[in-house]
Coordinates of C-alpha atoms in Angstrom, one line a residue:
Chain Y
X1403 CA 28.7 47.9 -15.5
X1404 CA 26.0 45.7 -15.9
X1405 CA 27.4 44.0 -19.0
X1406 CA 30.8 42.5 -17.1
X1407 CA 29.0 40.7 -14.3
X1408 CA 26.4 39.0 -16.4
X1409 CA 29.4 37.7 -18.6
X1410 CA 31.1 36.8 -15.6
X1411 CA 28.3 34.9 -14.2
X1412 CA 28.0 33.2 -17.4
X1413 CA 31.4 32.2 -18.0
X1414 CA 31.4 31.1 -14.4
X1415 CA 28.5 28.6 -15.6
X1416 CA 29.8 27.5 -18.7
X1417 CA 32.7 26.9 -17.2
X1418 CA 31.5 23.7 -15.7
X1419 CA 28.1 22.7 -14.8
X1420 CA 29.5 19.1 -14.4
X1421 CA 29.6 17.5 -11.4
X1422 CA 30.6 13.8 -10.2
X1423 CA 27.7 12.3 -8.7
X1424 CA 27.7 8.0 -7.4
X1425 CA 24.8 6.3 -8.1
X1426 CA 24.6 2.9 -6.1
X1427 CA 22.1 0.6 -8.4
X1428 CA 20.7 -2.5 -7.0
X1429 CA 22.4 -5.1 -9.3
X1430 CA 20.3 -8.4 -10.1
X1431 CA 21.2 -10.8 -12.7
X1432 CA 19.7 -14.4 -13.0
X1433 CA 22.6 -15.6 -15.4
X1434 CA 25.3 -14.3 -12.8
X1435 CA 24.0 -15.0 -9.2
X1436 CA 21.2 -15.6 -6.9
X1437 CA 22.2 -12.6 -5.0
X1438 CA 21.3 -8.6 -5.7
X1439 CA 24.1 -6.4 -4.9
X1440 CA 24.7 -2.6 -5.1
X1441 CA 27.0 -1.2 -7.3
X1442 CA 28.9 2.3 -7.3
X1443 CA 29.0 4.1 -10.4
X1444 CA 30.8 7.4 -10.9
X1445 CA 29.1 9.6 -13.4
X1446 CA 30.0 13.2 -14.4
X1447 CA 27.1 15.0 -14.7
X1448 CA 25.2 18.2 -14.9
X1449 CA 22.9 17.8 -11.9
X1450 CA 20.1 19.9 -13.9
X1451 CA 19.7 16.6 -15.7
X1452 CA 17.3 14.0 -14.3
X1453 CA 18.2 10.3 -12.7
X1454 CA 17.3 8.9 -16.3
X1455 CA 20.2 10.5 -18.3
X1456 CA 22.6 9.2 -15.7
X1457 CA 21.4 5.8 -16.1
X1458 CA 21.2 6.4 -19.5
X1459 CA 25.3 7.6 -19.6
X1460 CA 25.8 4.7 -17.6
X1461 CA 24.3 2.4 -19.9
X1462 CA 25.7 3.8 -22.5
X1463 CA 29.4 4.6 -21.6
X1464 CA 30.1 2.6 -18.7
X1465 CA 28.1 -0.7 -18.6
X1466 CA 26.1 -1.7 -21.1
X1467 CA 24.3 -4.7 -18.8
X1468 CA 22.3 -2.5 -16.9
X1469 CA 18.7 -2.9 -17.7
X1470 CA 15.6 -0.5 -16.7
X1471 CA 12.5 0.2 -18.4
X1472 CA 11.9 3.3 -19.6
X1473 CA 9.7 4.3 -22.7
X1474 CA 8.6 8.3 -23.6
X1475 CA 11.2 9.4 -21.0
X1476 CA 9.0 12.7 -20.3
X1477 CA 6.3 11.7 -17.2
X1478 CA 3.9 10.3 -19.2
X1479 CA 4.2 6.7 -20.4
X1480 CA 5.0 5.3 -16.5
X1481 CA 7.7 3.0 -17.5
X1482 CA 10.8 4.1 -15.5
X1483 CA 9.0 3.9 -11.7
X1484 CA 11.8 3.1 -9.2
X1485 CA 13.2 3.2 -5.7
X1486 CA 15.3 6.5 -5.7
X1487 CA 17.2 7.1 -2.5
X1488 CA 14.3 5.2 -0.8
X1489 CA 11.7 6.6 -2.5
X1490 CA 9.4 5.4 -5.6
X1491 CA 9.5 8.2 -8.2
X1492 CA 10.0 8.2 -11.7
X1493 CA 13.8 8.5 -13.3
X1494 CA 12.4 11.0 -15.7
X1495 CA 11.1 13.2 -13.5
X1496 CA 13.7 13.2 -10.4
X1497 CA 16.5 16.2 -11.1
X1498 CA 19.3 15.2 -9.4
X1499 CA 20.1 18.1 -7.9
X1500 CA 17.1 17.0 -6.1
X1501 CA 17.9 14.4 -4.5
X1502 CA 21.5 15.8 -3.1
X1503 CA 24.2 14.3 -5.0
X1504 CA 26.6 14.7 -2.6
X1505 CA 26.0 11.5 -1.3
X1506 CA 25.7 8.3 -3.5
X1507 CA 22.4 8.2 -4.8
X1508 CA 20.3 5.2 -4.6
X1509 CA 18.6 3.6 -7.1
X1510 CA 16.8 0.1 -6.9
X1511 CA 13.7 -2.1 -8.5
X1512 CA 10.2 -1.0 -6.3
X1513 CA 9.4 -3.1 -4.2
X1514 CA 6.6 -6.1 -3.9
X1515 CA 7.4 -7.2 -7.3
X1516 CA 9.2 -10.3 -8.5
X1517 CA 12.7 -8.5 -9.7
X1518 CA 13.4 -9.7 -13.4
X1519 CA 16.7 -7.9 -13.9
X1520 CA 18.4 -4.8 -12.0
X1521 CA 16.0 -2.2 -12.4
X1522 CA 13.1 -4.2 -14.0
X1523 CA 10.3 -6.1 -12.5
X1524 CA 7.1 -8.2 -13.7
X1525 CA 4.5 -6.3 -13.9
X1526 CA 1.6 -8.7 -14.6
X1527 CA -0.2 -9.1 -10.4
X1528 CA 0.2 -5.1 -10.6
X1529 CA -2.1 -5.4 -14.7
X1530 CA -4.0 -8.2 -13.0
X1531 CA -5.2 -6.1 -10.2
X1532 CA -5.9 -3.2 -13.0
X1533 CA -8.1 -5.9 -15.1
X1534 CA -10.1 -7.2 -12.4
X1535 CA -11.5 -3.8 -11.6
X1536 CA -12.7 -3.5 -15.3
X1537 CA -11.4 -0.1 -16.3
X1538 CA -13.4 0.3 -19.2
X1539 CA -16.5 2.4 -19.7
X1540 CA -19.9 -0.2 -19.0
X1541 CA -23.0 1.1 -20.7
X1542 CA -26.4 -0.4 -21.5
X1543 CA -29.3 0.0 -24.3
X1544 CA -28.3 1.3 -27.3
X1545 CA -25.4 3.6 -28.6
X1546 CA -25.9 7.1 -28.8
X1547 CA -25.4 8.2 -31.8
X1548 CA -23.8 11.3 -30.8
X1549 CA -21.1 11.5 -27.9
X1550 CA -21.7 10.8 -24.4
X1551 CA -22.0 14.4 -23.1
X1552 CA -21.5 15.6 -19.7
X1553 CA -21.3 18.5 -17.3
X1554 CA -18.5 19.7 -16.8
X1555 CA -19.1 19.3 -13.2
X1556 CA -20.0 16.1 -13.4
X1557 CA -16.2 15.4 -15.2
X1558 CA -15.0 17.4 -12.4
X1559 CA -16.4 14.8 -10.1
X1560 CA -13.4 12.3 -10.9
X1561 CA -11.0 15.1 -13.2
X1562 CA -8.1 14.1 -10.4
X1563 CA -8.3 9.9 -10.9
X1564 CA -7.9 10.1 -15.0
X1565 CA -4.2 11.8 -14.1
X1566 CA -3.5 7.5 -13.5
X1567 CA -0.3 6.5 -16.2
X1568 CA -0.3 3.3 -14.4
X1569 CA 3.6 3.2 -13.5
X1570 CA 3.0 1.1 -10.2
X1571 CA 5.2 4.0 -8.3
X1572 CA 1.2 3.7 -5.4
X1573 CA 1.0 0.0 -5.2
X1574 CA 5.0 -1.1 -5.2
X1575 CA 5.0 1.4 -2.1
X1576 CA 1.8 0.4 0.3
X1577 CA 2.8 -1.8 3.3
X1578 CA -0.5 -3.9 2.7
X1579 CA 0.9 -4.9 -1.4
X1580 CA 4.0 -6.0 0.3
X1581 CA 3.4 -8.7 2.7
X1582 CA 0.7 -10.1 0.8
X1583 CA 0.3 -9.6 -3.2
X1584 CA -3.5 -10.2 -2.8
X1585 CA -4.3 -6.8 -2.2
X1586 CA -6.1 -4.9 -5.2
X1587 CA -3.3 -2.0 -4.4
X1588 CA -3.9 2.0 -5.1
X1589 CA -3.4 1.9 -8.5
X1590 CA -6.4 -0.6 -9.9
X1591 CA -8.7 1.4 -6.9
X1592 CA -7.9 4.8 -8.3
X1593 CA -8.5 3.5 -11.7
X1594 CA -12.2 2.0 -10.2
X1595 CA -12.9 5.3 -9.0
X1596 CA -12.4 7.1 -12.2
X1597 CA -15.3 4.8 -13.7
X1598 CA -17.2 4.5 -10.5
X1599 CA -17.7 8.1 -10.2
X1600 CA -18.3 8.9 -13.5
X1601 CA -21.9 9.7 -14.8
X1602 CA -21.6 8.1 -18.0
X1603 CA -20.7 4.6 -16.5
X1604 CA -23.1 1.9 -15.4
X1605 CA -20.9 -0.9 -13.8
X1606 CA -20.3 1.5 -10.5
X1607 CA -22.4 -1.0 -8.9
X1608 CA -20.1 -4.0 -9.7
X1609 CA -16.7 -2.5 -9.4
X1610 CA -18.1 -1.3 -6.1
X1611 CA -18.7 -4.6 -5.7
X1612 CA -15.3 -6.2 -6.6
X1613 CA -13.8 -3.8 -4.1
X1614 CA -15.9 -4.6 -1.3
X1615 CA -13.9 -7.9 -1.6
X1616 CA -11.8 -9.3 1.2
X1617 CA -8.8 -7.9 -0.5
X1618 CA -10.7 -5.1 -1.4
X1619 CA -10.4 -1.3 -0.4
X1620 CA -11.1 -2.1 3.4
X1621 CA -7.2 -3.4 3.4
X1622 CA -6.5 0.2 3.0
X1623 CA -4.6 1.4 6.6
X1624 CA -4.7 5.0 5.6
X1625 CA -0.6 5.3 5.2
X1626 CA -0.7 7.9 3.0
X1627 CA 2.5 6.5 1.4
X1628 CA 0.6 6.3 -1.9
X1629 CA -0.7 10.0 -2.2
X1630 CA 3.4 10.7 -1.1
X1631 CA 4.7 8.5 -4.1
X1632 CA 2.3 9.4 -6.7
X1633 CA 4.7 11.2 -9.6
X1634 CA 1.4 12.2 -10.9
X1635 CA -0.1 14.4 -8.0
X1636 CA -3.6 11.9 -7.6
X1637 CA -4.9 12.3 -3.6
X1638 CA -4.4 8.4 -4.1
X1639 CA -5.4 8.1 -0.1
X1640 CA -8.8 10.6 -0.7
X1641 CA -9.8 8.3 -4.2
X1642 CA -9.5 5.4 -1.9
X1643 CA -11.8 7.1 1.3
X1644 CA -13.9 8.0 -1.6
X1645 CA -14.5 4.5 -3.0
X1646 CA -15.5 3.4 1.0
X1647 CA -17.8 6.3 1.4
X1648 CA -19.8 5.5 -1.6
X1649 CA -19.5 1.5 -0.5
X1650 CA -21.1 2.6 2.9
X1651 CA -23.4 5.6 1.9
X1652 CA -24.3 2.8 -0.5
X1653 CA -25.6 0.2 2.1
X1654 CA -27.1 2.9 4.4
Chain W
X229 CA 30.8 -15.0 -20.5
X230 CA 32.8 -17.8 -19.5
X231 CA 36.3 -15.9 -19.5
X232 CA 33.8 -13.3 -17.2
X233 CA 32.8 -15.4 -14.3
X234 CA 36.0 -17.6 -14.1
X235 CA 38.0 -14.1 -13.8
X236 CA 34.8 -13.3 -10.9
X237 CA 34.9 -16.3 -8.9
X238 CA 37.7 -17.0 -6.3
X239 CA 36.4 -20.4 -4.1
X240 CA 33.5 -20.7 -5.3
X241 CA 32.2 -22.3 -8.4
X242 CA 29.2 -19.6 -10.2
X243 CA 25.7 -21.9 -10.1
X244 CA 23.9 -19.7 -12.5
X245 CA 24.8 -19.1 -16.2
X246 CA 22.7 -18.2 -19.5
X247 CA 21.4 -21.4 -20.0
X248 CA 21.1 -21.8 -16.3
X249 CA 19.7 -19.2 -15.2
X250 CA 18.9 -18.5 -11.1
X251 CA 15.1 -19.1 -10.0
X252 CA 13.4 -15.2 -9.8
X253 CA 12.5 -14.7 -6.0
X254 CA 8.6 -14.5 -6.3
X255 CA 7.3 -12.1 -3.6
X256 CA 4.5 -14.1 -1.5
X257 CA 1.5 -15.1 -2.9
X258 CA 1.9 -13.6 -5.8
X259 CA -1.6 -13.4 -8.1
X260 CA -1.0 -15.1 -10.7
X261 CA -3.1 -17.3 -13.0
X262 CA -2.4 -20.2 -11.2
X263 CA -2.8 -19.3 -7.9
X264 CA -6.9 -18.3 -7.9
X265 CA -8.0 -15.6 -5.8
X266 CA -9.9 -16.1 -2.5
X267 CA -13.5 -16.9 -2.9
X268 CA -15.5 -14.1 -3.4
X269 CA -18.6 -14.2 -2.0
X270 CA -21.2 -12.2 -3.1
X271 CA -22.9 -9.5 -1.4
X272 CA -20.7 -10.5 1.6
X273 CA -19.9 -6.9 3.6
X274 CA -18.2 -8.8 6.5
X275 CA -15.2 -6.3 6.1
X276 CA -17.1 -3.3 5.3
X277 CA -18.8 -4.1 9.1
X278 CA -15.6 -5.1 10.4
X279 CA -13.6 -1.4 9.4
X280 CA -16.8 0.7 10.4
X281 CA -16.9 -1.5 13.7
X282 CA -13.3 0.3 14.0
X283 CA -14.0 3.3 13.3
X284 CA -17.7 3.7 15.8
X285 CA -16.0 1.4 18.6
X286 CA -13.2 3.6 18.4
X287 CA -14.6 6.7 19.2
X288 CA -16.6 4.8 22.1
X289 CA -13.8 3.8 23.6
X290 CA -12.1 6.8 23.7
X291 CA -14.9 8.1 26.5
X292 CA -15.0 4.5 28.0
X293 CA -11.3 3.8 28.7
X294 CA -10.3 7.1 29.8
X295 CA -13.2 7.6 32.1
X296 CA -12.6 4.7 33.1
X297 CA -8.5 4.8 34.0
X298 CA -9.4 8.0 35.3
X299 CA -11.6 6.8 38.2
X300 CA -9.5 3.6 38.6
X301 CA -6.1 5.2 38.7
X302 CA -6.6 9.5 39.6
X303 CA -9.9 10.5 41.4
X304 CA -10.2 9.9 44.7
X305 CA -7.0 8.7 45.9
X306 CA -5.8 7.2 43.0
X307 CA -4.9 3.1 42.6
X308 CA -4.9 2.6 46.8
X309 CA -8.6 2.6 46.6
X310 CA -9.0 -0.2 44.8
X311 CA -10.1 -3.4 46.9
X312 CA -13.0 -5.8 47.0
X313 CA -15.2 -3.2 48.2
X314 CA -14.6 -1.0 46.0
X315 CA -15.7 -3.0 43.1
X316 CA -18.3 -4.5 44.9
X317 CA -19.7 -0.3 45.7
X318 CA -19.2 0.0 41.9
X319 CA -21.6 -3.0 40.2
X320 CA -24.0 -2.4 43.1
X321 CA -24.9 0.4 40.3
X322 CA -26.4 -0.7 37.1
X323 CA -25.1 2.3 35.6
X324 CA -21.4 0.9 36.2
X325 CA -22.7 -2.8 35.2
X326 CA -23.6 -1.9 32.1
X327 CA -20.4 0.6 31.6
X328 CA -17.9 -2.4 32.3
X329 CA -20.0 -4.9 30.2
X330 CA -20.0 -2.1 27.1
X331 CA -16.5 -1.5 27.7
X332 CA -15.4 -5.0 27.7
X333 CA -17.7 -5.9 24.8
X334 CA -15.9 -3.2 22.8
X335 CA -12.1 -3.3 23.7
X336 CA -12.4 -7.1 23.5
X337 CA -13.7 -7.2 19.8
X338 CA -12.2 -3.7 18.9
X339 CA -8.9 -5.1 19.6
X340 CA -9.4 -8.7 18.6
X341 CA -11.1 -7.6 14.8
X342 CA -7.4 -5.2 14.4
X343 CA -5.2 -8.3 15.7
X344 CA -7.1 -10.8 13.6
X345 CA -6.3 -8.0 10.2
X346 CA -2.5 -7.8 11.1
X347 CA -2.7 -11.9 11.6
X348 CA -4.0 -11.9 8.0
X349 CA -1.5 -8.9 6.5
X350 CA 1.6 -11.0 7.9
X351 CA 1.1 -14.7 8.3
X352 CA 2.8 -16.3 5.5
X353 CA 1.4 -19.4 5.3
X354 CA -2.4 -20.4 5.2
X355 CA -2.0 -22.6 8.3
X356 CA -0.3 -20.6 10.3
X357 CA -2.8 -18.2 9.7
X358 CA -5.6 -20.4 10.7
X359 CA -4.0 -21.1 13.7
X360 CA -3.4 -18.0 15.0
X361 CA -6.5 -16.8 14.4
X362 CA -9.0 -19.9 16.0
X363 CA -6.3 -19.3 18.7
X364 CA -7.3 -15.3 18.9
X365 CA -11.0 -16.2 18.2
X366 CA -10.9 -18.6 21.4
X367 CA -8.6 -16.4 23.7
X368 CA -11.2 -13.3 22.7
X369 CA -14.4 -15.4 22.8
X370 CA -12.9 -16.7 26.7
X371 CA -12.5 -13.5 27.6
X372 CA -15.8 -11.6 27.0
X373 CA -17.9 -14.6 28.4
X374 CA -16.1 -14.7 31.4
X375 CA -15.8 -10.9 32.3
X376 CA -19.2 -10.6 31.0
X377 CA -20.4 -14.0 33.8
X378 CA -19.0 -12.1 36.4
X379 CA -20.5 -8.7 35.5
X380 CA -23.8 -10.5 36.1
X381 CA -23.2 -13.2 39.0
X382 CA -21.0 -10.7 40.9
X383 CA -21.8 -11.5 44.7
X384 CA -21.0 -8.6 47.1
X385 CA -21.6 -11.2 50.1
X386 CA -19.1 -13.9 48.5
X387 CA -17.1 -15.8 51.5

């Protein structure tokens, strides 16, 4: 009895998993117009696969002009960030069964970045930001000639912050970074805080510093729209609170 | 590419081409090597003072404005009371003086410190920006020396 209904279930699954989904892109092309527009694409498609595969089949079958970044296409290299039904996540990760594709699904450059080309933008005030907060280990006197060791406590301490693949999904959706490109941005504080807090670094005391700037971590209004867009899982909002605690348990 | 954009315009002529292509829309102030970033001075905590100020005024005023909206506006017969002599019954106490003249002190810079960070978050341009804030710094800095003159030289016996 048992062996009828599992073959029926799975001849009911093979026998289509496709589906026709719409994604509506946010077209932009220098060499065609000033303008960006949205454009409708139908795309048949098993909606177990993710929003990359679609703009993949779309590249690939329907129109080849369409240009997005995207690089290991598993989570991990942070190229394919982007404004998914109003929401910065990346392509490879987003299934689009999901994300409801009953309704067109949209998909746009984030936001607070100059747009290059549909999906991509420059990236260099987002790597600027990441530079000026020097996230590189700072150490003085001589080199050990062993490894640095520590606790496993004391890697603990800032275990959440080294999760960072730098994809821009934090800073491209904080209010602050948008009206004003000056702010430092989640992204180069959460990096900070993975050097600030850990016990092998020496430079706390200057990237500390560098945050306590004017565009510095004090910008921060607490949205929580960071810690929401994070593909990655970082408490981007508690990193940040973090970085001001040890600024003001600093001075008092 | 030619045959492409004749076949896409209708009236109007296409601007933009390969060789012409349209000028990227550069979000404000962008950081870029050219534009160089504000001066940073050194050991300056202005803003770590200003968001604590926030955060301790904050919970200050919390006890001061309510209290104080609920002795205005619900004890003792509500908004009617309020007249001359009802102030002047009020600041005859020192305790009340120096209630007022916290509360004042507080809301005034409490309020002023959060308008002058949305000023800075959404002026575009640096003189606009300037302006609006030496016009909040003088509007604020009006305020609390005047409420805070007539906390002091209040006259009950004033013709």
């Amino acid at each position: 009895m048992a062996t009828p209904v599992l073959d029926k279930v799975e001849a009911e699954a093979a026998a289509s998993p496709y589906i026709t989904a719409t994604f509506r892109i946010r077209r932009f092309n220098p060499e065609i117009s000033d303008e960006a527009t949205w454009e409708d694409f139908q795309v048949e498609i098993d909606p177990k696969e993710r929003v990359l595969d679609a703009l993949h089949k779309i590249k690939w079958e329907l129109d080849g002009s369409l240009t997005f970044r995207r690089s290991c296409a598993h989570g991990i290299c942070g190229s394919d960030a982007m404004r998914i039904n109003g929401k910065n996540r990346l392509a490879c990760k987003t299934l689009i069964k999901d994300i409801n594709p009953e309704k067109p699904i949209t998909v746009e450059a984030i936001k607070g970045l100059t747009v290059l080309k549909d999906l991509v933008v420059d990236m260099e005030p987002f790597f600027q930001a990441y530079r000026d907060v020097m996230p590189f280990l700072v150490t003085e006197g001589n080199e050990p000639t062993r490894e640095r060791l520590q606790s496993p406590e004391d890697r603990e301490r800032f275990d959440d912050t080294t999760k960072c693949i730098l994809c821009a999904a934090c800073t491209s959706s904080c209010p602050v970074f948008w009206n004003d490109g000056q702010y430092f941005g989640p992204a180069a504080i959460v990096n900070a805080h993975r050097f600030i807090f850990d016990s092998r670094d020496e430079a706390g005391e200057q990237r500390l510093e560098i945050l306590n700037d004017r565009d510095g971590v004090w910008r921060c209004r607490t949205t929580f729209n960071c810690t929401d867009a994070c593909p990655r899982g970082i408490e981007v909002t508690k990193a940040i609170q973090e970085v001001k605690r040890a600024l003001i348990t600093r001075r008092f | 590419m030619s045959a492409d954009t004749t076949a896409a315009t209708t009236d109007d002529v296409t601007l933009y081409d390969v060789d012409n292509p349209a000028p990227v829309i550069e979000p404000p102030r962008q950081r870029t090597k050219k534009t160089p970033r504000a001066p940073h001075k050194k050991g300056s905590n202005f803003e770590m003072y200003g968001w604590l100020f926030m955060r301790l005024s904050g919970i200050v005023l919390v006890v001061l404005v309510l209290g104080h909206l609920l002795i205005q506006l619900v004890l003792d017969g509500g908004v009617s009371k309020i007249g001359f002599a009802f102030v002047a019954g009020r600041w005859a106490s020192p305790f009340w003086q120096a209630w007022d003249l916290i509360m004042l002190w507080l809301a005034m810079l409490h309020g002023g410190n959060g308008l002058r960070t949305i000023i800075n978050d959404y002026a575009e341009r640096d003189n606009t920006r300037f302006w609006l804030k030496m016009l909040l710094y003088t509007a604020t800095a009006f305020t609390v020396l005047l409420g805070t003159l007539v906390i002091f030289t209040f006259d009950p016996n004033i013709r």
